[in-house]
Short mmCIF file of C-alpha atoms and ligand atoms in Angstrom, two decimals:
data_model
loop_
_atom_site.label_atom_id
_atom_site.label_comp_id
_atom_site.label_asym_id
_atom_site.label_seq_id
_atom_site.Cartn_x
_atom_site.Cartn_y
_atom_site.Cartn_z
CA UNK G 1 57.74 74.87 99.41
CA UNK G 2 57.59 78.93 99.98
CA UNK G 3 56.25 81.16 97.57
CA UNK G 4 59.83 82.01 96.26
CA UNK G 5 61.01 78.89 94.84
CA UNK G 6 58.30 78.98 92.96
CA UNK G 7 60.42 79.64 89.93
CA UNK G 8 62.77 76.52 91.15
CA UNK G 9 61.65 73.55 88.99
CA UNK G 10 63.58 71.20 91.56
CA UNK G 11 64.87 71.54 94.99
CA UNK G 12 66.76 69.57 97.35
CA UNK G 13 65.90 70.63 100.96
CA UNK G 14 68.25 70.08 104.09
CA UNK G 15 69.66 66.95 102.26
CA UNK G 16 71.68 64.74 104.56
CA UNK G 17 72.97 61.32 103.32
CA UNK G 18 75.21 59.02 105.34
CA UNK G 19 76.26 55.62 104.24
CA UNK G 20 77.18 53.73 107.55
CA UNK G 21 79.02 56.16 109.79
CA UNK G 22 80.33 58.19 106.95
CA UNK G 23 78.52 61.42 106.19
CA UNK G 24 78.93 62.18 102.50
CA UNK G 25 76.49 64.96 101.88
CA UNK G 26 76.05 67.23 105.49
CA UNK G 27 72.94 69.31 104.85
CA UNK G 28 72.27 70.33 101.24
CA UNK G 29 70.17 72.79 99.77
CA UNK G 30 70.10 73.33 96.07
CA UNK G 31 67.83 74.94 93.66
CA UNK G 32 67.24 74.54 89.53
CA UNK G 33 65.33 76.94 87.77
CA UNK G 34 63.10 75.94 85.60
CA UNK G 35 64.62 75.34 82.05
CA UNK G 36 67.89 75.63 83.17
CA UNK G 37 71.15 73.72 83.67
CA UNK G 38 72.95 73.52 86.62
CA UNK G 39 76.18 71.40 87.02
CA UNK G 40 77.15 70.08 90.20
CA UNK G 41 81.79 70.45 89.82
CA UNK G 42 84.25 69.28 92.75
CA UNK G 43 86.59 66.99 92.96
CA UNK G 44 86.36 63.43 93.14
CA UNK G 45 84.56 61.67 95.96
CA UNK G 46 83.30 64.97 97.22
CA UNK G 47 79.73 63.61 96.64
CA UNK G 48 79.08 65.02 93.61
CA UNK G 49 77.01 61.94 91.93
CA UNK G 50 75.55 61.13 95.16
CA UNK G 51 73.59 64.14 94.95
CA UNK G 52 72.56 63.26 91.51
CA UNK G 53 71.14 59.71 92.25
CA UNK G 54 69.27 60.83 95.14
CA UNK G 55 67.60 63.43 92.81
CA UNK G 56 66.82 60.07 90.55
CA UNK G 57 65.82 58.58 92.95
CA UNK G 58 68.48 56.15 93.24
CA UNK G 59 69.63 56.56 96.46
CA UNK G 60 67.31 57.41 99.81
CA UNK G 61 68.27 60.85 101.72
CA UNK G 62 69.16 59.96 105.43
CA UNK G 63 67.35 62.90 106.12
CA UNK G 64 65.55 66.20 103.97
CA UNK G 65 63.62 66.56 101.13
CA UNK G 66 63.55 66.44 97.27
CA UNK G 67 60.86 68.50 95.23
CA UNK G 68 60.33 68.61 91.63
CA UNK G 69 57.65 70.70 90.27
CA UNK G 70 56.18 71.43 93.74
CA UNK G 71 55.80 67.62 94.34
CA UNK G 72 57.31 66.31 96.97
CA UNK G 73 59.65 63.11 95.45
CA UNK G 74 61.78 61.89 98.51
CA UNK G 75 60.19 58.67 98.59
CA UNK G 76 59.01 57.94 95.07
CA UNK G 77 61.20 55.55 93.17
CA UNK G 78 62.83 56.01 89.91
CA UNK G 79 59.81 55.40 87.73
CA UNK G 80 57.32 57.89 89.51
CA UNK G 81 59.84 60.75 88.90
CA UNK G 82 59.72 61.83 85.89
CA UNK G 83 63.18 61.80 84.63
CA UNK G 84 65.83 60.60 82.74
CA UNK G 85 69.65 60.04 83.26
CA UNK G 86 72.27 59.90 80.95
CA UNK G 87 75.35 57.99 81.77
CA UNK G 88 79.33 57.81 81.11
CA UNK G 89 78.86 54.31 79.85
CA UNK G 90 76.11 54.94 77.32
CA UNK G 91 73.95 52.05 78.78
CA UNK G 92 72.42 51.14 75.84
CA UNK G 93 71.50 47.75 74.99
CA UNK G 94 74.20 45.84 72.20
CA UNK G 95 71.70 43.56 70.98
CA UNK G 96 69.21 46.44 69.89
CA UNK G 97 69.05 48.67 66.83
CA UNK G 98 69.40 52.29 67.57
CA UNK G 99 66.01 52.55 66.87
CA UNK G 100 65.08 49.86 69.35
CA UNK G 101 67.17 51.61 72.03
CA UNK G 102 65.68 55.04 71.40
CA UNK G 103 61.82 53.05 71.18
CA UNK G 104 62.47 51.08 74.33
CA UNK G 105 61.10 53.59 76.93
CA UNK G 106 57.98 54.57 74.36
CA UNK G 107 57.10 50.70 74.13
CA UNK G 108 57.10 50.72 78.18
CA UNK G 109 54.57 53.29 77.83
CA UNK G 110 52.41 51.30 75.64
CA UNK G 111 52.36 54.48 73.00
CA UNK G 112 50.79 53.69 69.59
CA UNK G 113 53.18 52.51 67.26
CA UNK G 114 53.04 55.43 64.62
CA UNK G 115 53.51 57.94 67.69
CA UNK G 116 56.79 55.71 68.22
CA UNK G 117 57.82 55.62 64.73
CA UNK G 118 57.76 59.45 64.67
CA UNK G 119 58.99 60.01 67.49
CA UNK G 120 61.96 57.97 67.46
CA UNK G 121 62.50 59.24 64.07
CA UNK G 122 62.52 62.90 64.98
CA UNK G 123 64.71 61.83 68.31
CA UNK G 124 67.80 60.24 65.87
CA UNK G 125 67.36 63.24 63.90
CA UNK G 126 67.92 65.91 66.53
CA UNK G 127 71.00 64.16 67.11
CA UNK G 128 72.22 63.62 63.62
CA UNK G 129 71.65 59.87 63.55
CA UNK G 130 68.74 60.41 61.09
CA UNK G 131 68.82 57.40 58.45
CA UNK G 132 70.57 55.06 60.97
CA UNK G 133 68.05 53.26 63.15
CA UNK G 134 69.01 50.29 61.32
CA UNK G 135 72.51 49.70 63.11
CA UNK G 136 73.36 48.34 65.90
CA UNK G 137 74.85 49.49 69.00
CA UNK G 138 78.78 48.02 67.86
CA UNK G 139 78.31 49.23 64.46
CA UNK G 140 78.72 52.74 65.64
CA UNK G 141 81.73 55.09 67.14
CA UNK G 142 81.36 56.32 71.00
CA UNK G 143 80.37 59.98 70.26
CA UNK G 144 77.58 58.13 68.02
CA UNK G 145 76.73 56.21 71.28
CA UNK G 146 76.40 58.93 73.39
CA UNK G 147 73.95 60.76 70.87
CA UNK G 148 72.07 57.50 71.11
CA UNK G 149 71.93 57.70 74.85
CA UNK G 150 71.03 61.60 74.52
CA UNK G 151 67.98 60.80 71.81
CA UNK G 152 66.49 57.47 73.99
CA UNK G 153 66.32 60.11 76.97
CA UNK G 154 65.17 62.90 75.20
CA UNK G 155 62.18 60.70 72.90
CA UNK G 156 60.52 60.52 76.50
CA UNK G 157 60.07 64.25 77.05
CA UNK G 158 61.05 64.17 81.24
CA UNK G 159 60.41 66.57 83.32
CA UNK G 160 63.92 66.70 84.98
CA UNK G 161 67.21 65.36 82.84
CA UNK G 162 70.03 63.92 84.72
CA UNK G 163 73.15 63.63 83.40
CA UNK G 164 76.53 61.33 85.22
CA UNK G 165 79.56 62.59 83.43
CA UNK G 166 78.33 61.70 80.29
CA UNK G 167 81.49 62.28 78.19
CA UNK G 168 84.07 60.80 80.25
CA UNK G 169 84.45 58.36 77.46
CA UNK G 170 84.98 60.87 74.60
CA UNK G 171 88.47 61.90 73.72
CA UNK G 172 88.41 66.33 73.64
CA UNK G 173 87.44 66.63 69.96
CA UNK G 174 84.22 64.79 70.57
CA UNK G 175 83.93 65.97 74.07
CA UNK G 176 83.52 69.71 72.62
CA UNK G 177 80.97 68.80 70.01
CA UNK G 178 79.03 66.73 72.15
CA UNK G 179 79.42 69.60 75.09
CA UNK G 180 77.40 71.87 72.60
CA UNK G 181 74.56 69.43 71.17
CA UNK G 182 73.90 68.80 74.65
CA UNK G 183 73.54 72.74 75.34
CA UNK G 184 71.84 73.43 72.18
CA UNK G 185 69.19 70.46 72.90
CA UNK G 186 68.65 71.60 76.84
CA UNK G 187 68.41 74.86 75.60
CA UNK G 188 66.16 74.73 73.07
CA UNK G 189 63.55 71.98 74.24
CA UNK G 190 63.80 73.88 77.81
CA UNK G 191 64.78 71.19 79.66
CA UNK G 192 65.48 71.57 83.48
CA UNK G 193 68.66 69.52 83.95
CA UNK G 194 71.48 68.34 86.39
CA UNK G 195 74.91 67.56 85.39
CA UNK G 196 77.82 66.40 87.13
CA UNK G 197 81.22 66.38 86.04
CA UNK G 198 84.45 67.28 87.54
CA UNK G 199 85.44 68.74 84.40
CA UNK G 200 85.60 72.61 84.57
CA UNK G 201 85.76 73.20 81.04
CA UNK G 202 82.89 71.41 80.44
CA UNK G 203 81.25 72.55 83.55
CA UNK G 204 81.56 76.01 82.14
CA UNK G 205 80.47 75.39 78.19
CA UNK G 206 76.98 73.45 79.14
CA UNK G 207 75.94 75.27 82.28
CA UNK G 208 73.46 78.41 83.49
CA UNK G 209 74.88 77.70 86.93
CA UNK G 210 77.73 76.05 88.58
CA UNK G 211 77.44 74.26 91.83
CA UNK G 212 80.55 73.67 93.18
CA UNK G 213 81.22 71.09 95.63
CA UNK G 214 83.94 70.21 98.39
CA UNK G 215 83.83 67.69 101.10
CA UNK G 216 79.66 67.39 100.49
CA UNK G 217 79.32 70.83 100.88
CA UNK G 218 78.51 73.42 98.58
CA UNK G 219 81.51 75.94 97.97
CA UNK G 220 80.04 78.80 95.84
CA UNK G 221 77.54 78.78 93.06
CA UNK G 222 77.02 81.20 90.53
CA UNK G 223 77.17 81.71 86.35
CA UNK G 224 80.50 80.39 85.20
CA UNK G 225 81.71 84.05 84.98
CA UNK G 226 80.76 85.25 88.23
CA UNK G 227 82.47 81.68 89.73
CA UNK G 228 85.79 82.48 87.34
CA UNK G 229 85.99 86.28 88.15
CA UNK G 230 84.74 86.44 91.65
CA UNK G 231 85.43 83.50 93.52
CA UNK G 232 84.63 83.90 97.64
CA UNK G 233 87.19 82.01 99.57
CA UNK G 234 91.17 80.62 98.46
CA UNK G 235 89.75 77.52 97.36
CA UNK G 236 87.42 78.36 94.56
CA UNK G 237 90.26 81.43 93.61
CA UNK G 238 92.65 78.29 92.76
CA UNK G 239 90.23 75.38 91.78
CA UNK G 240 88.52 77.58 89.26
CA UNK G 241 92.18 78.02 87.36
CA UNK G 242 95.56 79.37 88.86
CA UNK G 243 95.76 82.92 90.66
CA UNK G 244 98.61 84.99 92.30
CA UNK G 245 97.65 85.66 95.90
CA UNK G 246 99.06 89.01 97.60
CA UNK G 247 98.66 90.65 100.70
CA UNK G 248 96.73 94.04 99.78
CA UNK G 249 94.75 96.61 100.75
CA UNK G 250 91.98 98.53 98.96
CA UNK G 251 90.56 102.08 99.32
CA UNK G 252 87.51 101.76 97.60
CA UNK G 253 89.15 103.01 94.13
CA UNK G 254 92.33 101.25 93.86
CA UNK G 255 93.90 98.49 95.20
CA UNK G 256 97.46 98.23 95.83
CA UNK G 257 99.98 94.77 95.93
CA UNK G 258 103.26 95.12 96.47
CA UNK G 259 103.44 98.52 96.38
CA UNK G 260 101.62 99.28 92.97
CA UNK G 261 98.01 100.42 92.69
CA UNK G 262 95.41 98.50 90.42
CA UNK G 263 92.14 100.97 89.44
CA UNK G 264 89.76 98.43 91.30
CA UNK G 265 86.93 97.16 88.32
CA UNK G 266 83.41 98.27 89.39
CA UNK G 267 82.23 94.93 90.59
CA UNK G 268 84.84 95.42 93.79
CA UNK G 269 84.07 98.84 94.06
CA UNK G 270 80.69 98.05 94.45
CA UNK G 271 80.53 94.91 96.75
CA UNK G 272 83.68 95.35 99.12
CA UNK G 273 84.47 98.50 101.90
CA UNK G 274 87.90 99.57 102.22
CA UNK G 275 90.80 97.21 104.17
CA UNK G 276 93.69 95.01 104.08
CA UNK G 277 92.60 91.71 102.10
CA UNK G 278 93.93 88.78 100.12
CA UNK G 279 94.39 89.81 96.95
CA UNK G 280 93.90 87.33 93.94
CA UNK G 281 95.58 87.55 90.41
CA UNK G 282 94.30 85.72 87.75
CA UNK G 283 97.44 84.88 85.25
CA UNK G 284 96.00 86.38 82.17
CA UNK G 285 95.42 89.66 83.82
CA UNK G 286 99.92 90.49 83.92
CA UNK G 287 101.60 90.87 80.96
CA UNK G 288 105.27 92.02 80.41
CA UNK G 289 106.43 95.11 78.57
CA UNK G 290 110.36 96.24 78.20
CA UNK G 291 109.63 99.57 79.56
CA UNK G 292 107.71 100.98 82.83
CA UNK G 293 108.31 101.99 86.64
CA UNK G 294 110.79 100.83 88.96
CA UNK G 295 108.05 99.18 91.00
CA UNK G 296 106.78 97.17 88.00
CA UNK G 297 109.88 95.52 87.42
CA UNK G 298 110.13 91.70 87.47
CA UNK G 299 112.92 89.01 87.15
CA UNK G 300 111.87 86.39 84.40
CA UNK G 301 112.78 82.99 85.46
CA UNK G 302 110.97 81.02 82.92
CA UNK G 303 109.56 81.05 79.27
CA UNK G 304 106.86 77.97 78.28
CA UNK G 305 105.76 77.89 75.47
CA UNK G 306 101.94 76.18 74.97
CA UNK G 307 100.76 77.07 71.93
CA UNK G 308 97.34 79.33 72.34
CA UNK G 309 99.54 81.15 75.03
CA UNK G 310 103.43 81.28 76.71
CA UNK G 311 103.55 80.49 80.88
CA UNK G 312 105.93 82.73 82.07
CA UNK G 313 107.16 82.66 85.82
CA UNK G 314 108.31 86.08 87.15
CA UNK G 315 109.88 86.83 90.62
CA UNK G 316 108.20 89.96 91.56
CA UNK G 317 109.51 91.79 94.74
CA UNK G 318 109.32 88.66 97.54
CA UNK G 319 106.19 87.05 94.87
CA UNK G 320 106.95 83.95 92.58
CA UNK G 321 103.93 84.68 89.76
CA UNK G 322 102.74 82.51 87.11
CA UNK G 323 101.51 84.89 83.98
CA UNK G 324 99.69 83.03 80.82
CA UNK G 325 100.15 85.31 77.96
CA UNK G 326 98.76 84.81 74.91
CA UNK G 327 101.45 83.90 72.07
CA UNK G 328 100.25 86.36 69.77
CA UNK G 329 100.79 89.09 72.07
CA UNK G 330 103.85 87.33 73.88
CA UNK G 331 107.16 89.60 72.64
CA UNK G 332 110.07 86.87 72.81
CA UNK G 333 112.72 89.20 72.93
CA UNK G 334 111.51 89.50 76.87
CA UNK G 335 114.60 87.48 78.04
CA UNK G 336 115.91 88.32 82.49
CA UNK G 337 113.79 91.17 83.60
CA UNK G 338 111.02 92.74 82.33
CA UNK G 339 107.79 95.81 83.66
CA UNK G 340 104.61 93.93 84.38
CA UNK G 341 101.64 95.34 84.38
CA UNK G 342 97.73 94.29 85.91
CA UNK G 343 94.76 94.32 84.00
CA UNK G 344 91.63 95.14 86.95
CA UNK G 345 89.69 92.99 85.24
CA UNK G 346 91.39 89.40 86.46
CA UNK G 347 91.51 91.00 89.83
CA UNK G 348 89.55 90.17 93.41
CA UNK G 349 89.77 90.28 96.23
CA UNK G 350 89.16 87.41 98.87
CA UNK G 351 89.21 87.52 102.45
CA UNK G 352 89.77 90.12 104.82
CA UNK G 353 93.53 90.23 106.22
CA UNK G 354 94.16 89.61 109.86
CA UNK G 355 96.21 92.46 110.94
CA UNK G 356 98.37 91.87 114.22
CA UNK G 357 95.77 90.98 117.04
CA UNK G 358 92.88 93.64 115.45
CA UNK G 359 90.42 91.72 112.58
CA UNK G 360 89.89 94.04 109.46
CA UNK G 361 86.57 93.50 108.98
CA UNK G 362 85.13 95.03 105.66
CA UNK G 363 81.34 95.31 105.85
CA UNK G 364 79.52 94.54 102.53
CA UNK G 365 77.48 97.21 101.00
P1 ATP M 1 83.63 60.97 91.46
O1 ATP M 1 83.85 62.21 90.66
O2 ATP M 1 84.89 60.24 91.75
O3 ATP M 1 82.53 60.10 90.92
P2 ATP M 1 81.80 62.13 93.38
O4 ATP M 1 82.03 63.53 93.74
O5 ATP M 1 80.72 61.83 92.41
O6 ATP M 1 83.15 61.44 92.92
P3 ATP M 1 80.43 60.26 95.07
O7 ATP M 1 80.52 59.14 94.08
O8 ATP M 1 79.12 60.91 95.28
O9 ATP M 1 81.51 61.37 94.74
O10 ATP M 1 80.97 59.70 96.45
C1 ATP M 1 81.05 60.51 97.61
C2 ATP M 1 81.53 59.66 98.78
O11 ATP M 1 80.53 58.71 99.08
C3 ATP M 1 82.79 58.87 98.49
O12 ATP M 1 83.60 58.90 99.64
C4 ATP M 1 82.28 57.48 98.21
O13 ATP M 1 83.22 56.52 98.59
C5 ATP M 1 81.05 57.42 99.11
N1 ATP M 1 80.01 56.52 98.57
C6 ATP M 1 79.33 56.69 97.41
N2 ATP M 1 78.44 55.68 97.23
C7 ATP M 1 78.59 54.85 98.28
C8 ATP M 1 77.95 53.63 98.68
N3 ATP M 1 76.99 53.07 97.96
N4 ATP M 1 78.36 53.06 99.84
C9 ATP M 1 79.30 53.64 100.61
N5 ATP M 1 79.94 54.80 100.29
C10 ATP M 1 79.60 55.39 99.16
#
C-alpha cells in the first residue's frame, strides 16, 4: 500500500468480481479510515453486499486486492480476518440463551471462563440487555434480537465490523433507536466499520461517509452533507431526495433560472467558473409568499398536506416544481398563484450545458 493510505484502516484495490459472464463489481477502489463508518447506498442489485462479503471474506475477487491494517487479506478466509458481520436476520442461534449466543465466539477462542463471564456481561450491558442472559432467543422482541446480534459481535473486539442491512427487519420506531446505538457503539469503541443498506435515511444517521453505488460502480462519496448539498452528476441530485432541474447560467456571484438571480452560496462560488449549467433545486430551498416580483410569480396547482411539511406543486414559467414546505411555516391562505422565492443554500449546480454545437466548459478552480 502507498504511504497515503496509511490512515485507511481497509482498502479494496482494483476490485473486479464477475459471477459467470456477468460483471457485478467493474474495478473498485474504496477506502475506510480508521475508526470510521462508511456505508456502501444504491439501489438494489447494484452490488452493494457483494462488496461487503468479499471484504468478509465471503466471496473471492475475480481480480484486485483487499487490505486491512496493511495486511494483505484477498485470500484469507473468514476466520483469519479479523471481523465480524452483523446480519438482517439476526443469525443467532434459538436454542441458546442470550448469554450463550453472545459467549459462543469467546468459547471458540478457548478464553478463560471468568474473562467470558465479564465480558459477556459488559457486552449485554452496552446494549441494554443487562440482567437478561437468562432468556432465550424467542423469548425476546426483534429490536432485542438485533442488540443480541450487535453485543455477540462486539464481545469479540474485531478489527473491521461488517454490517448487511441489519435493520431491515425493524419497523421505523426501532429502526431509529437501533440506527443510534449502533452509531453511539462504533463511535465510541472506535470501530472501523462497513455498512450497507439501501436506506438513505439510515445511510445518513450512522455514517462518516457515504459510498454510493450504481451499476457496481461507485457514484460519488462524501459526508452525508456534502452528498445531500453537492451532488456531481443528475443521478445522485435525484437519488439523494427530489430536486428541480433548470437550465442556468452562473457568473461567479449569482446564478440565474428562469430569469431570476440566486446570490450563489460560497461553496459554488468557490469550486465552479462562470457558464451555462444544469441547475439543481432542492424542494426545501422555495417557499411561497403573497407578495414579490413579476418574475417570481407561480401558478399553484397542488396543496399536500404531510404532516412535518405541505408538498406543493407550482408551474413556474415553462417549470413544473415540487416545493416541501414546512407546515409551520406553510401560510394556507396560498390558494392559485403565489411569489416564490430560492434559498442559495439548497442550490447547485451540476453539469455544464451544451450550448448549440460549442461545449461550455467551466474549469474548476
Ligand atoms: P440488494 O440491496 O438487493 O441486496 P445489492 O446492491 O446488495 O442488492 P448484490 O446482492 O451485491 O446487490 O448483487 C449484485 C448483483 O450480483 C445482482 O445482479 C445479483 O443477482 C448478482 N449476484 C450476487 N450474488 C450472486 C451469486 N452468488 N451468483 C450469481 N450472481 C450473483
Amino acid at each position: 500500500m502507498s504511504k497515503d493510505s496509511k490512515n485507511n484502516f481497509v482498502v479494496l484495490k482494483n476490485i473486479c468480481k464477475r459471477f459467470g459472464q456477468n460483471t457485478v463489481i467493474g474495478d473498485l477502489d474504496l477506502e475506510i479510515e480508521k475508526g470510521s463508518l462508511v456505508t456502501l447506498l444504491g439501489p438494489s442489485g447494484c452490488g452493494k453486499t457483494t462488496v461487503l462479503r468479499m471484504v468478509a471474506g465471503l466471496e473471492k475477487p475475480t481480480s484486485g486486492q483487499i487490505f486491512i491494517d496493511g495486511e494483505d487479506v484477498t485470500d484469507r478466509s473468514v476466520q483469519h480476518r479479523d471481523i465480524c458481520m452483523v446480519f438482517q436476520s439476526y443469525a443467532l442461534f434459538p436454542h441458546m440463551s442470550l448469554y450463550g449466543n453472545v459467549a459462543y465466539g469467546l468459547k471458540n477462542l478457548k478464553l478463560p471462563a471468568d474473562e467470558i463471564s465479564q465480558r459477556v456481561d459488559d457486552a449485554l450491558k452496552l446494549v441494554n440487555l443487562e440482567g437478561m442472559g437468562d432468556r432465550f432467543v424467542d423469548q425476546i422482541s426483534g429490536g432485542q434480537q438485533q442488540r443480541v446480534a450487535l453485543a455477540r459481535a462486539l464481545v469479540l473486539k474485531p478489527k473491521v465490523l461488517l454490517f448487511d442491512e441489519p435493520l431491515s427487519n425493524l419497523d421505523a420506531n426501532l429502526r431509529r433507536s437501533m440506527r443510534e446505538t449502533i452509531r453511539d457503539l462504533q463511535k465510541r469503541f472506535n470501530i472501523t466499520s462497513l455498512y450497507v443498506t439501501h436506506d438513505q435515511a439510515e445511510a445518513f444517521a450512522v455514517s462518516d461517509k457515504v459510498v454510493v453505488m450504481k451499476d457496481g460502480d461507485i457514484m460519488q462519496q462524501g459526508a452525508p452533507s456534502e452528498l445531500y448539498q453537492v451532488p456531481d452528476s443528475l443521478f445522485m441530485a435525484n437519488f439523494m431526495g427530489d430536486a428541480n432541474i433548470f437550465d442556468g447560467h452562473f457568473d461567479g456571484e449569482t446564478i440565474t433560472i428562469n430569469g431570476v438571480q440566486v446570490k450563489a452560496n460560497q461553496r459554488t462560488v468557490e469550486s465552479k467558473a462562470s457558464g451555462h449549467y444544469q441547475v439543481g433545486v432542492r424542494p426545501e430551498a422555495i417557499t411561497l409568499s403573497h407578495e414579490g416580483q413579476p418574475e417570481h410569480i407561480c401558478k399553484v396547482n397542488k396543496v399536500v398536506y404531510m404532516g412535518a411539511m405541505y408538498e406543493v406543486s407550482v408551474t413556474w414559467g415553462e417549470h413544473e416544481l415540487l416545493l416541501q414546505i414546512n407546515s409551520t411555516e406553510f401560510d394556507t391562505d396560498i390558494k392559485d398563484q403565489a411569489y416564490l422565492s430560492v434559498n442559495p443554500v439548497g442550490v447547485f449546480l451540476l453539469d455544464p450545458v451544451v450550448l448549440s454545437s460549442k461545449k461550455v466548459q467551466p474549469e474548476l478552480t
